[in-house]
């Protein structure tokens, strides 16, 4: 089958969420506006998530997986998936199901005009502490990147694969996807999407890694921006 769109799902210790995740992904596939496949990336889970993923992918068409030998972080999971992607478009979704696969349909219509479309969880279904820490982290990132996105941390995005493959690997990559598309002179936008409360499992984030992590990653981005080389080949004879 020829696919147009790959949904990437990074997973780290989400065993309790996986059964419902699998159901929602399978239900979305026949409704998708583009021919779609799923790539699950297990980031060194220790709770049995990787075994569930491997078994599910063996038994279900349109599903594939990458299994890391240890925990390398979400940025590494996304970069590995970008490198393996062979469709024109890709998107990603977190395994905690606080965003739903069906909401890709809110973003995909904009990919003709834009190179990256990110969701905006305007009405967050999180704790007060999580909302405040995310707002602080987002404000710091905007000061460094000037990407003007309200919710760059939203775990629902779509983009053109050609742009994704040119994003360099660095820690905290997921926080800077819109900014990295801008470095390639790409065009970005955001679209409001619903946000849902976590149904199972435990959040991996705290005020420390929503504030200190993004702050340190911003300095890495500044270095990246200064050193980044963006090129396009006009022609090639081989």
XYZ file of C-alpha atoms in Angstrom:
238
model
C 0.000 0.000 0.000
C 1.192 3.520 -0.795
C 0.985 5.816 2.222
C 0.862 9.617 2.304
C 0.972 10.299 6.049
C 2.845 8.764 8.997
C 1.662 9.263 12.582
C 4.580 9.057 15.013
C 3.811 8.105 18.627
C 6.697 8.354 21.117
C 6.104 6.097 24.135
C 7.791 5.948 27.520
C 6.218 3.849 30.293
C 2.605 4.236 29.104
C 1.466 0.621 29.473
C -1.861 1.620 31.035
C -2.670 4.002 28.160
C -1.697 1.694 25.301
C -4.884 -0.405 24.986
C -7.043 2.698 24.486
C -4.389 4.292 22.274
C -4.400 1.261 19.990
C -8.204 1.363 19.756
C -8.287 5.057 18.852
C -5.539 4.737 16.250
C -7.243 1.765 14.588
C -10.574 3.610 14.533
C -8.971 6.698 12.998
C -7.203 4.956 10.098
C -10.298 4.300 7.913
C -11.523 7.867 8.559
C -8.233 9.593 7.749
C -8.271 11.982 4.785
C -4.820 10.697 3.735
C -3.651 7.083 3.482
C -2.004 6.687 6.870
C 0.353 4.404 8.755
C 1.514 4.474 12.382
C 5.073 4.389 13.729
C 5.311 3.748 17.488
C 8.671 4.576 19.077
C 9.330 3.021 22.475
C 11.876 5.161 24.305
C 13.358 2.472 26.556
C 10.227 1.739 28.600
C 10.652 -0.414 31.712
C 6.966 -1.166 32.388
C 6.292 -3.639 29.574
C 5.173 -1.053 27.023
C 7.710 -2.224 24.444
C 6.448 -5.823 24.538
C 2.852 -4.674 24.077
C 3.862 -2.465 21.158
C 5.838 -5.183 19.389
C 3.037 -7.727 19.727
C 0.392 -5.267 18.549
C 2.435 -4.264 15.489
C 2.945 -7.903 14.528
C -0.806 -8.468 14.572
C -2.022 -5.274 12.907
C -1.536 -3.928 9.399
C -0.443 -0.292 8.981
C 1.474 -0.342 12.304
C 5.252 -0.440 12.771
C 7.623 0.274 15.635
C 11.109 1.318 16.709
C 12.305 0.001 20.084
C 15.143 1.887 21.800
C 17.631 -0.086 23.881
C 17.396 2.536 26.670
C 15.696 5.842 27.459
C 17.098 8.592 25.228
C 14.288 11.168 25.542
C 11.391 12.346 23.407
C 13.626 14.441 21.139
C 15.621 11.350 20.206
C 12.422 9.344 19.634
C 11.071 11.975 17.269
C 14.357 12.387 15.394
C 14.678 8.612 14.891
C 11.121 8.507 13.556
C 11.752 11.470 11.220
C 14.780 9.639 9.820
C 12.725 6.474 9.203
C 9.733 8.239 7.683
C 9.118 7.670 3.958
C 5.801 9.499 3.446
C 5.255 13.017 2.146
C 3.722 14.163 5.424
C 4.153 13.196 9.060
C 2.603 14.070 12.373
C 3.052 13.135 15.973
C 0.816 12.322 18.894
C 1.625 11.612 22.543
C 0.654 8.219 23.943
C -1.190 9.687 26.967
C -4.277 10.482 24.825
C -4.676 14.039 26.031
C -4.975 14.721 22.312
C -6.882 12.388 19.974
C -5.878 10.998 16.558
C -9.101 12.260 14.965
C -7.930 15.832 15.579
C -5.247 15.443 12.923
C -8.141 16.207 10.588
C -8.216 19.745 12.025
C -4.568 20.264 11.022
C -4.080 18.357 7.764
C -6.136 20.712 5.530
C -3.556 23.459 6.192
C -0.531 21.503 4.922
C -0.967 22.763 1.390
C -0.259 26.336 2.483
C 1.972 25.678 5.505
C 5.023 23.511 6.164
C 4.180 22.852 9.826
C 0.830 23.067 11.603
C 0.730 22.726 15.374
C -2.233 22.318 17.673
C -3.090 24.940 20.265
C -4.631 23.549 23.456
C -6.392 26.790 24.308
C -8.531 25.152 26.994
C -6.031 23.006 28.899
C -7.307 20.069 30.977
C -4.319 20.066 33.343
C -3.583 20.980 36.939
C -2.941 24.620 37.862
C 0.752 23.886 38.490
C 1.130 22.230 35.101
C -0.630 25.117 33.352
C 1.553 27.735 35.066
C 4.819 25.878 34.463
C 3.927 25.370 30.798
C 3.070 29.049 30.411
C 6.385 30.087 31.979
C 8.351 27.664 29.781
C 6.498 28.815 26.684
C 7.222 32.470 27.478
C 10.934 31.790 27.881
C 11.069 29.920 24.591
C 9.325 32.727 22.697
C 11.929 35.208 23.968
C 14.663 33.090 22.394
C 12.945 31.879 19.204
C 10.362 34.564 18.392
C 8.189 31.881 16.790
C 5.045 33.457 18.321
C 3.374 30.098 18.923
C 0.990 29.958 21.885
C 1.541 26.261 22.580
C 4.672 24.845 20.968
C 4.590 21.952 23.452
C 1.271 20.708 22.075
C 1.742 16.994 21.297
C -0.260 17.173 18.085
C 1.571 18.468 15.024
C 1.755 17.793 11.295
C 4.512 18.813 8.893
C 6.075 18.142 5.537
C 8.581 15.312 5.888
C 11.175 17.085 3.744
C 11.415 19.787 6.424
C 11.398 17.328 9.337
C 14.350 15.392 7.926
C 16.502 18.550 7.898
C 15.998 19.182 11.629
C 19.256 18.416 13.486
C 19.285 16.150 16.523
C 19.498 17.853 19.917
C 18.001 17.416 23.378
C 14.640 19.119 23.786
C 14.011 18.967 20.035
C 10.245 18.649 20.542
C 10.010 22.141 22.051
C 11.560 23.795 19.009
C 9.906 22.172 16.013
C 8.167 25.387 14.825
C 11.386 27.376 15.293
C 13.403 24.769 13.371
C 10.979 24.993 10.451
C 11.375 28.788 10.480
C 15.152 28.318 10.228
C 14.475 26.565 6.917
C 12.375 29.532 5.758
C 9.281 27.388 6.171
C 5.805 28.708 6.981
C 4.062 27.704 10.211
C 0.686 28.168 11.829
C -1.367 26.877 14.754
C -4.943 25.629 14.974
C -7.092 25.309 18.083
C -7.747 21.709 19.138
C -9.532 20.061 22.077
C -7.516 18.891 25.074
C -8.542 15.981 27.268
C -7.677 14.928 30.833
C -5.213 12.062 31.265
C -7.186 8.821 31.710
C -4.371 6.547 32.896
C -0.675 6.493 33.685
C 1.433 9.229 35.253
C 2.688 12.484 33.748
C 6.451 12.542 33.144
C 6.692 16.300 33.612
C 7.313 18.535 36.635
C 7.967 22.235 37.167
C 11.697 21.502 37.049
C 11.689 19.891 33.624
C 9.118 22.371 32.287
C 11.203 25.356 33.403
C 14.881 24.463 33.786
C 14.915 22.032 30.855
C 13.412 24.503 28.369
C 15.677 27.287 29.647
C 18.840 25.259 29.072
C 17.539 23.996 25.718
C 16.984 27.599 24.624
C 20.718 28.260 24.873
C 21.314 25.173 22.744
C 18.835 26.540 20.213
C 20.643 29.904 20.072
C 23.872 28.086 19.221
C 22.003 25.942 16.688
C 20.448 28.992 15.026
C 23.845 30.663 14.683
C 25.443 27.533 13.215
C 22.550 26.155 11.161
C 23.170 25.747 7.426
C 20.116 25.787 5.181
C 20.694 24.803 1.551
C 18.727 23.690 -1.509
C 20.157 21.791 -4.447
C 19.170 23.288 -7.820
C 20.385 20.343 -9.902
C 22.594 17.269 -9.612
C 24.297 15.040 -12.134
C 25.064 11.547 -10.847
